[in-house]
mmCIF file of C-alpha atoms and ligand atoms in Angstrom:
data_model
loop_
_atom_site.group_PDB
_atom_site.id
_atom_site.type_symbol
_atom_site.label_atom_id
_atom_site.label_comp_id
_atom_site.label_asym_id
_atom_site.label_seq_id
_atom_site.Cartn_x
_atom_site.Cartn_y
_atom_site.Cartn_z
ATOM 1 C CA UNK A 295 78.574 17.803 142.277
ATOM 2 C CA UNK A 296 77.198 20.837 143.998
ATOM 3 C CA UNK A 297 78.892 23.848 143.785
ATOM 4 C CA UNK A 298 79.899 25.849 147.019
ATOM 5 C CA UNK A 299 77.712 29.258 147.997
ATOM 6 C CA UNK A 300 80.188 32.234 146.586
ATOM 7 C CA UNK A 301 81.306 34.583 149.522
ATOM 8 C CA UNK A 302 80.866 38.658 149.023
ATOM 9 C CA UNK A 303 84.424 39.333 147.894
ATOM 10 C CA UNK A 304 83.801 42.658 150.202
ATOM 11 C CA UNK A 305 82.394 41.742 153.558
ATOM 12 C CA UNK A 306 83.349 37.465 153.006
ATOM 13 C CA UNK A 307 79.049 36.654 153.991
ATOM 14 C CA UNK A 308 77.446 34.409 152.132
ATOM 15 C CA UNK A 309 75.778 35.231 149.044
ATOM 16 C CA UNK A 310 71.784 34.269 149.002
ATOM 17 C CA UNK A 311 69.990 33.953 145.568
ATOM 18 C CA UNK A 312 67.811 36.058 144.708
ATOM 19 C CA UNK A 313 66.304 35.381 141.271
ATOM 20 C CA UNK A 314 68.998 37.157 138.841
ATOM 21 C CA UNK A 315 70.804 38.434 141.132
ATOM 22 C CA UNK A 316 73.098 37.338 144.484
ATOM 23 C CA UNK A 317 72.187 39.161 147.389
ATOM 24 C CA UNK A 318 74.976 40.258 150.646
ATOM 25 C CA UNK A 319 73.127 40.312 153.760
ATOM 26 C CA UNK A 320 76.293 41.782 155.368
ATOM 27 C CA UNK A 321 77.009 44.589 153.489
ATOM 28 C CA UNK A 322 74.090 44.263 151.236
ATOM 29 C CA UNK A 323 75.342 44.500 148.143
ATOM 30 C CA UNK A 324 73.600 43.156 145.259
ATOM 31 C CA UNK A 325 75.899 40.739 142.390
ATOM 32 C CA UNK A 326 74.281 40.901 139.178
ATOM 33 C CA UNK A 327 74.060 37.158 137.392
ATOM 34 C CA UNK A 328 74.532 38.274 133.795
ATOM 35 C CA UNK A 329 73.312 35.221 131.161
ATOM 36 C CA UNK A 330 74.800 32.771 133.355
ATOM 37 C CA UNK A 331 78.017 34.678 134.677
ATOM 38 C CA UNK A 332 77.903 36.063 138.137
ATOM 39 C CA UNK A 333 78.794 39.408 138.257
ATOM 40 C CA UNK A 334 81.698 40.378 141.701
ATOM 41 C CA UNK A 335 83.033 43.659 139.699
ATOM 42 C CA UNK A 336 80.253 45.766 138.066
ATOM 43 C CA UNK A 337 78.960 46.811 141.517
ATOM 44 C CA UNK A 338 82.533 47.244 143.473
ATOM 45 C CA UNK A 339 85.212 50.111 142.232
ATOM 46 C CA UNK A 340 88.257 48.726 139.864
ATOM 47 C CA UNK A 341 91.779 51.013 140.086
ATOM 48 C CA UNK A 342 92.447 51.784 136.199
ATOM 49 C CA UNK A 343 95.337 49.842 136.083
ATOM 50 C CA UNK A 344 92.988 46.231 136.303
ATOM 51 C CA UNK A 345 89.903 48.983 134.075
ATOM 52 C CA UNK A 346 92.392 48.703 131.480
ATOM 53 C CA UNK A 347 93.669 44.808 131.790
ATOM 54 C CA UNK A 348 89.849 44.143 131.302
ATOM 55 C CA UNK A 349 89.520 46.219 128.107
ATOM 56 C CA UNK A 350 92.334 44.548 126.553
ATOM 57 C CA UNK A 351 90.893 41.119 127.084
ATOM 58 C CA UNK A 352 87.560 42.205 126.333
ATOM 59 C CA UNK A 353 88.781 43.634 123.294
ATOM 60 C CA UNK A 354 90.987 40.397 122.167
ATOM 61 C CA UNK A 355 88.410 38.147 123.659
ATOM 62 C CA UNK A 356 87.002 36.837 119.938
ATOM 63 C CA UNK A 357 90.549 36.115 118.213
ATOM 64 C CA UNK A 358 92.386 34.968 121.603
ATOM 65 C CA UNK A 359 92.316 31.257 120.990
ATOM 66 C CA UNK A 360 94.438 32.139 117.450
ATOM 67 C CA UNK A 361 96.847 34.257 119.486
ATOM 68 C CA UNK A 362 97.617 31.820 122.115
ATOM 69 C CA UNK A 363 98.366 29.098 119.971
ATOM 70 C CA UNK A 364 100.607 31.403 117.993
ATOM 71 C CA UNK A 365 101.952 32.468 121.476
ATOM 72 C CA UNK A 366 102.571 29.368 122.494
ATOM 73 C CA UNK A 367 104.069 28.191 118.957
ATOM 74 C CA UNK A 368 106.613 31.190 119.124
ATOM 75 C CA UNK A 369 107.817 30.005 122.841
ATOM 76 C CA UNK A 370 108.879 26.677 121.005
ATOM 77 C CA UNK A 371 106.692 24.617 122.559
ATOM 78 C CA UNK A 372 104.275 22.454 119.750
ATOM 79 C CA UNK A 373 100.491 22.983 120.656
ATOM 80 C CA UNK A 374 99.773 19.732 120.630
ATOM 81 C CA UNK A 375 102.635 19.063 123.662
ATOM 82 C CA UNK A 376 101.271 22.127 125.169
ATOM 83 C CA UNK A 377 97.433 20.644 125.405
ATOM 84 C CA UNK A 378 98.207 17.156 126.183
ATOM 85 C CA UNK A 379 100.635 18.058 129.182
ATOM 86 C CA UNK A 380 97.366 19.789 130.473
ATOM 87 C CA UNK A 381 95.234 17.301 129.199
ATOM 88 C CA UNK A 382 97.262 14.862 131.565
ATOM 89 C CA UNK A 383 96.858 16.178 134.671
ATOM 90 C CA UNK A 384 93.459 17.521 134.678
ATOM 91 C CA UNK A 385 91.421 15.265 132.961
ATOM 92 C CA UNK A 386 92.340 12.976 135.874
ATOM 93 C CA UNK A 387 91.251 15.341 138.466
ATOM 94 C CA UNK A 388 87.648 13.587 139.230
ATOM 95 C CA UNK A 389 84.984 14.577 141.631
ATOM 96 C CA UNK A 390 86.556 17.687 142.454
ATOM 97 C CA UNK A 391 86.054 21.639 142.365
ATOM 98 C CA UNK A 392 88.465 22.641 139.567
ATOM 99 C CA UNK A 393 88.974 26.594 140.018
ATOM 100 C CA UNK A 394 90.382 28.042 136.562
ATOM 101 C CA UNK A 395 92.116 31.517 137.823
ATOM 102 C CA UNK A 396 92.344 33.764 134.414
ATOM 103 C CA UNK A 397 90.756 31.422 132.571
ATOM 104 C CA UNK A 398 90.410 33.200 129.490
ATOM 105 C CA UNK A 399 88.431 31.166 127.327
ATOM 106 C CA UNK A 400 89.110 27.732 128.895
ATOM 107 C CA UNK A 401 90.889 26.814 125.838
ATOM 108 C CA UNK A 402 91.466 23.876 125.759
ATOM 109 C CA UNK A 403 91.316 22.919 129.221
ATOM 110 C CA UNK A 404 87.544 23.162 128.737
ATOM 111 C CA UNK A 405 87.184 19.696 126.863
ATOM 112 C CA UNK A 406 89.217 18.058 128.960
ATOM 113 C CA UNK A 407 87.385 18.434 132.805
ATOM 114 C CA UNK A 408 85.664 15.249 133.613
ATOM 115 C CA UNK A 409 81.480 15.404 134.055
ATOM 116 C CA UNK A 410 81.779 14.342 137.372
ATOM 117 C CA UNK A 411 84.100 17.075 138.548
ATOM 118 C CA UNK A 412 82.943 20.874 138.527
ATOM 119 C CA UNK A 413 84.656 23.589 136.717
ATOM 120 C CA UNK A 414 84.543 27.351 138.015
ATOM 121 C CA UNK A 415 85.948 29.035 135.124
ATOM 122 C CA UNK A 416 87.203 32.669 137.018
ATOM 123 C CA UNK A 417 88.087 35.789 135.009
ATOM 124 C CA UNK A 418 88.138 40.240 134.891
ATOM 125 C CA UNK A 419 86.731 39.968 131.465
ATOM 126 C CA UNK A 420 83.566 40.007 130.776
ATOM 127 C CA UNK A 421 84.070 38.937 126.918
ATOM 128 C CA UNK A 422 86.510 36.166 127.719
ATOM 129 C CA UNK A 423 83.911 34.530 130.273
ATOM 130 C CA UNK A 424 81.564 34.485 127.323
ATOM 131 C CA UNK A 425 83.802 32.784 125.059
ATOM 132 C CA UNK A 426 84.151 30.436 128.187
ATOM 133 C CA UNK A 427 80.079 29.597 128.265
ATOM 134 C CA UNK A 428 79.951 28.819 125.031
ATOM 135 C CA UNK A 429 82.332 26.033 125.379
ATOM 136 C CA UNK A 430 79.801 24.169 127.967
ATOM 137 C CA UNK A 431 76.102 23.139 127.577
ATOM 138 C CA UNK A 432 73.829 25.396 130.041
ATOM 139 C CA UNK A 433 73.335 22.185 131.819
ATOM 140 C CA UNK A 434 76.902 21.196 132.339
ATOM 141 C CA UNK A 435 78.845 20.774 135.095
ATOM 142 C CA UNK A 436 80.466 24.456 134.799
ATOM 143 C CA UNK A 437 79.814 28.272 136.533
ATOM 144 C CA UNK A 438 81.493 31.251 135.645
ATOM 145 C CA UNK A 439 81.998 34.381 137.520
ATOM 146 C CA UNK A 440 83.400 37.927 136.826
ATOM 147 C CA UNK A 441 85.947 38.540 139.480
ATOM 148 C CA UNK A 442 89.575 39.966 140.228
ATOM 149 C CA UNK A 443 91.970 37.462 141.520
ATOM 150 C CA UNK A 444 92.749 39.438 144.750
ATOM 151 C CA UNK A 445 89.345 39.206 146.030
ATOM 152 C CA UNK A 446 87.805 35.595 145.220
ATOM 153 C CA UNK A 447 84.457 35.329 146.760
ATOM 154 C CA UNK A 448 85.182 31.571 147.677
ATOM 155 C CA UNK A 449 85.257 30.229 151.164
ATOM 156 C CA UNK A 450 88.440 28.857 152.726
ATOM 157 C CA UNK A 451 89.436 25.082 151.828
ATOM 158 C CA UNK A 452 87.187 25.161 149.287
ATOM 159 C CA UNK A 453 89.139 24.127 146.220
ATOM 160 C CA UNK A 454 90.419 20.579 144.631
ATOM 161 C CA UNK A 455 92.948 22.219 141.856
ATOM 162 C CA UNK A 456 93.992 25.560 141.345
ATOM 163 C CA UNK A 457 94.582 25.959 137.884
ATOM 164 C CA UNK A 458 96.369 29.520 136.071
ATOM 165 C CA UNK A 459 97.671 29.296 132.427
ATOM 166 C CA UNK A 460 99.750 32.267 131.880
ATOM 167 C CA UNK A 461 97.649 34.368 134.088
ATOM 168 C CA UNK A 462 100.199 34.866 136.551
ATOM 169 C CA UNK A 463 102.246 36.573 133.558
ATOM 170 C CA UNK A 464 99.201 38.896 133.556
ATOM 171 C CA UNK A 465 97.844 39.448 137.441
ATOM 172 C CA UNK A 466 99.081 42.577 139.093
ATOM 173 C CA UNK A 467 99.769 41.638 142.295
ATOM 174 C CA UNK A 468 101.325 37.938 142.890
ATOM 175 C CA UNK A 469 102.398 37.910 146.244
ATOM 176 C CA UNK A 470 98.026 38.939 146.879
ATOM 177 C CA UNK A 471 97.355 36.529 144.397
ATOM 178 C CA UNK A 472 99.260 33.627 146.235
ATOM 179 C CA UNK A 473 97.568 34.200 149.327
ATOM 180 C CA UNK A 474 94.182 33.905 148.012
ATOM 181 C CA UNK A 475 95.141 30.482 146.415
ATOM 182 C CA UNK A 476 96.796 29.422 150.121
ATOM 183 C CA UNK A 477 93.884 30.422 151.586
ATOM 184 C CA UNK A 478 90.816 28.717 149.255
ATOM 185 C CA UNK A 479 92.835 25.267 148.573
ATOM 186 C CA UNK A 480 92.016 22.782 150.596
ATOM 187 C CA UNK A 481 95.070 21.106 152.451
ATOM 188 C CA UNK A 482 95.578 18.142 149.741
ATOM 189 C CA UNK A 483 94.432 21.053 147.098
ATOM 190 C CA UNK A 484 97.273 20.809 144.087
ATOM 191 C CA UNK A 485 97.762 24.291 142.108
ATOM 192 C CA UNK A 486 98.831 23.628 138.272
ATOM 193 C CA UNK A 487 99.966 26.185 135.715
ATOM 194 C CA UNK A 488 102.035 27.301 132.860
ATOM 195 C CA UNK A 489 104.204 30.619 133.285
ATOM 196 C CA UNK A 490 106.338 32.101 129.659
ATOM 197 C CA UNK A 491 110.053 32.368 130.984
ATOM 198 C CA UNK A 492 110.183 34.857 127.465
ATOM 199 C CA UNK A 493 107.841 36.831 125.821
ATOM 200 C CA UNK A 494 107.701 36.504 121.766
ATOM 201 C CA UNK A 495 109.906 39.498 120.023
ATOM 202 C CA UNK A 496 106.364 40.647 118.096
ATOM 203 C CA UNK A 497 104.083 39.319 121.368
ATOM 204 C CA UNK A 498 100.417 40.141 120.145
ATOM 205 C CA UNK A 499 99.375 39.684 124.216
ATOM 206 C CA UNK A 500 100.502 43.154 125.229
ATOM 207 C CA UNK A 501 99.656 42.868 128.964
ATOM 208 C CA UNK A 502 101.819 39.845 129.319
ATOM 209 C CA UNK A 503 105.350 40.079 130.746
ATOM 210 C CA UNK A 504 108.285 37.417 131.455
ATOM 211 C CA UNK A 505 108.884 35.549 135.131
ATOM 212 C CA UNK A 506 111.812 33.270 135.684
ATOM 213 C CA UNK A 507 111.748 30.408 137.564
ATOM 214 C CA UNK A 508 113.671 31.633 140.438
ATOM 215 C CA UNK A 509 110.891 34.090 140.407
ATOM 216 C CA UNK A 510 107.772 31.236 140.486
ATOM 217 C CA UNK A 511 109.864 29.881 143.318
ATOM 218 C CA UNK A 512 109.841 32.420 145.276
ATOM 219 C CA UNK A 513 106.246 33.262 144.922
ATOM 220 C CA UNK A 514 105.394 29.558 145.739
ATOM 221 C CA UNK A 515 107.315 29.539 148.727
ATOM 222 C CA UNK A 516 104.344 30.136 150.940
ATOM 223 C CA UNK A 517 102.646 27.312 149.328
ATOM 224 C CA UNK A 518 105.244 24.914 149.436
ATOM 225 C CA UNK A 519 104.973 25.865 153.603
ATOM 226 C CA UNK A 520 101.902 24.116 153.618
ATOM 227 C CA UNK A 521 103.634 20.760 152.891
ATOM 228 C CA UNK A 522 103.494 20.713 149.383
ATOM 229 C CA UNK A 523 106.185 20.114 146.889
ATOM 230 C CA UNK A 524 106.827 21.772 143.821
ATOM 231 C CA UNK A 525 107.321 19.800 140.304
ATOM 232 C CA UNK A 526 108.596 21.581 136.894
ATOM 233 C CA UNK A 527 108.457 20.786 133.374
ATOM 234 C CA UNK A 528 110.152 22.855 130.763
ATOM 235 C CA UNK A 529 108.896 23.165 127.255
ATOM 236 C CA UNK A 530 110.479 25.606 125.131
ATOM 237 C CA UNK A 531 110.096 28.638 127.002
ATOM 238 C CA UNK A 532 106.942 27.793 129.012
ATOM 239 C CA UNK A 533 107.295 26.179 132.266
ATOM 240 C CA UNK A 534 104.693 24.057 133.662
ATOM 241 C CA UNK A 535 104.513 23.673 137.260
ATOM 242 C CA UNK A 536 102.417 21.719 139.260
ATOM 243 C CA UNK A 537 102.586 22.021 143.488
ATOM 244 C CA UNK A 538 101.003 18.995 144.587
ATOM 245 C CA UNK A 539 101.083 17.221 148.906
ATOM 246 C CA UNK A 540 104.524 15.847 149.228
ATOM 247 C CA UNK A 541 103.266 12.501 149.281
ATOM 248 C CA UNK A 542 102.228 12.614 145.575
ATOM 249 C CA UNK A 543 103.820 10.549 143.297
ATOM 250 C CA UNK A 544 106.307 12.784 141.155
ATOM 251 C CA UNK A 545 104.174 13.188 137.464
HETATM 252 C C1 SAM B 80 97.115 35.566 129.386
HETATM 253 S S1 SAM B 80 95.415 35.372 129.688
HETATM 254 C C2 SAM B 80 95.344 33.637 130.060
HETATM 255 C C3 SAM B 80 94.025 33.025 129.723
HETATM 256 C C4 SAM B 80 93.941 31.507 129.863
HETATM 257 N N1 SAM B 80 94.278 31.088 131.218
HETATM 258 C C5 SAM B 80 94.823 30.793 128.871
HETATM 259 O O1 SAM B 80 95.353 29.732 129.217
HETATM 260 O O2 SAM B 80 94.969 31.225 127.751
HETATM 261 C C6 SAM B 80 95.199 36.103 131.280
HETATM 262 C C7 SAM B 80 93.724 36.166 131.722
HETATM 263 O O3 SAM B 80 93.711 36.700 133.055
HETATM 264 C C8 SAM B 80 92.624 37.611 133.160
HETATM 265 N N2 SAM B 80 92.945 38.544 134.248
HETATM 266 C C9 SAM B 80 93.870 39.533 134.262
HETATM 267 N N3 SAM B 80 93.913 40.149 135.463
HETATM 268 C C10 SAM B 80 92.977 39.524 136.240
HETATM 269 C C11 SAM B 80 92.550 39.685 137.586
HETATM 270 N N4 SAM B 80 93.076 40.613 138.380
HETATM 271 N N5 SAM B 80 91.592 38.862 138.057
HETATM 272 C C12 SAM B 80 91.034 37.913 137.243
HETATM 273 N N6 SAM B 80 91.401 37.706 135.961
HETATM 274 C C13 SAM B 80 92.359 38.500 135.467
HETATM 275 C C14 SAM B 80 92.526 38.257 131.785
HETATM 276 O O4 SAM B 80 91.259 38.798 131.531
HETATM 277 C C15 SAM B 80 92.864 37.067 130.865
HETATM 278 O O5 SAM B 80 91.713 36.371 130.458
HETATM 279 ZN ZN1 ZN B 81 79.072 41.882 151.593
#
């Protein structure tokens, strides 16, 4: 499957390769492609408050996969009910652009995107995007690029599945975030996520907070606009939710 040319999250041009690097003929900024992971932050300016989101990640980035499971343990949901409710729905997303917002390390949604769809594994943190790569072969069907949520250098209607575990407990700026996701999913594009209603007592993920359901609804509301309809599964205190076209059969 061939991946889509990234936009300049600045100016919105198209980016043109340019050996190691992703060139903006608009504003002509240059994108850095860093072993594999293009680079949208290094050359733009970050406010401090997203500066220090990124150290935290960057700094967790090697014992994460420990601390989510343990997260996700303490918010009485069993792992492996937690991996195989994902597991479910993407592993039959095929032949589609699968766009991972906050993906962490892509674990464990990682193993379970079909070859013939493509993954775009989308993240601040340098460090977490590495852990990410080293999931996939260098010849697989996966990209990766450094990038904050409120400017995604993808083109409009570009997207098959939205996908954001817990990130939405982290981003700064929903209401932002939601719009981007309106405006890259294409109009039969499904968005699929977990949010944590609660927060453990001793929660090791520091940047995390809590969001209700009432709150998720709200947020989704412009989504939902677009003729989609919104499906919840509690587990413990995670909820899943998956906004799929109304005409989808319910999960
Ligand atoms: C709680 S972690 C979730 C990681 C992964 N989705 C998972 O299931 O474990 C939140 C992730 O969002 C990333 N993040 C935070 N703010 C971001 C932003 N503005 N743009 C892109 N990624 C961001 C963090 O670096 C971190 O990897
Ligand atoms: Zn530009």
């Amino acid at each position: 499957m061939q991946l889509l040319a990234p936009e300049c999250p600045r100016c919105r041009e198209k980016l043109r390769r340019n050996g190691e690097t992703l060139n903006c003929s608009g504003c002509g900024i240059i994108y850095p492609l860093n072993s594999g992971v293009a680079d949208f932050l290094t050359p733009l300016s970050l406010a401090q408050e997203l500066i220090d989101i990124c150290d935290y990640f960057d700094n967790s980035a090697v014992n994460y996969d420990n601390m989510i499971v343990t997260m996700v343990e303490e918010l009485k949901c069993p792992w492996r009910e937690y991996s195989e409710l994902i597991e479910r729905v993407v592993a039959e997303t095929r032949k589609k652009l699968i766009v991972n917002l906050g993906c962490g390390t892509s674990f464990p949604v990682g193993s379970f995107i079909p070859l013939d769809s493509h993954y775009l594994g989308l993240d601040i943190s340098s460090e977490m995007l590495k852990q990410s790569c080293s999931l996939f072969d260098d010849d697989s069907n996966a990209s990766f690029w450094r990038i904050d949520v409120e400017r995604l250098p993808l083109p409009d209607n570009s997207a098959d599945l939205c996908l954001a575990f817990f990130s939405f407990n982290v981003f700064i700026n929903l209401e932002e975030t939601i719009r981007q996701i309106n405006r890259v999913l294409k109009a039969d594009g499904e968005l699929f996520g977990t949010i944590a209603l609660t927060l453990p007592q001793e929660n090791l993920l520091k940047p995390l907070g809590p969001i209700s359901a009432q709150q998720l609804d709200v947020l989704l509301r412009g989504l939902k606009d677009r003729g989609s309809e919104l499906f919840t599964e509690r587990k413990g205190n995670i909820l899943f939710f998956h906004l799929k076209p109304a005409t989808a059969k319910a999960p």
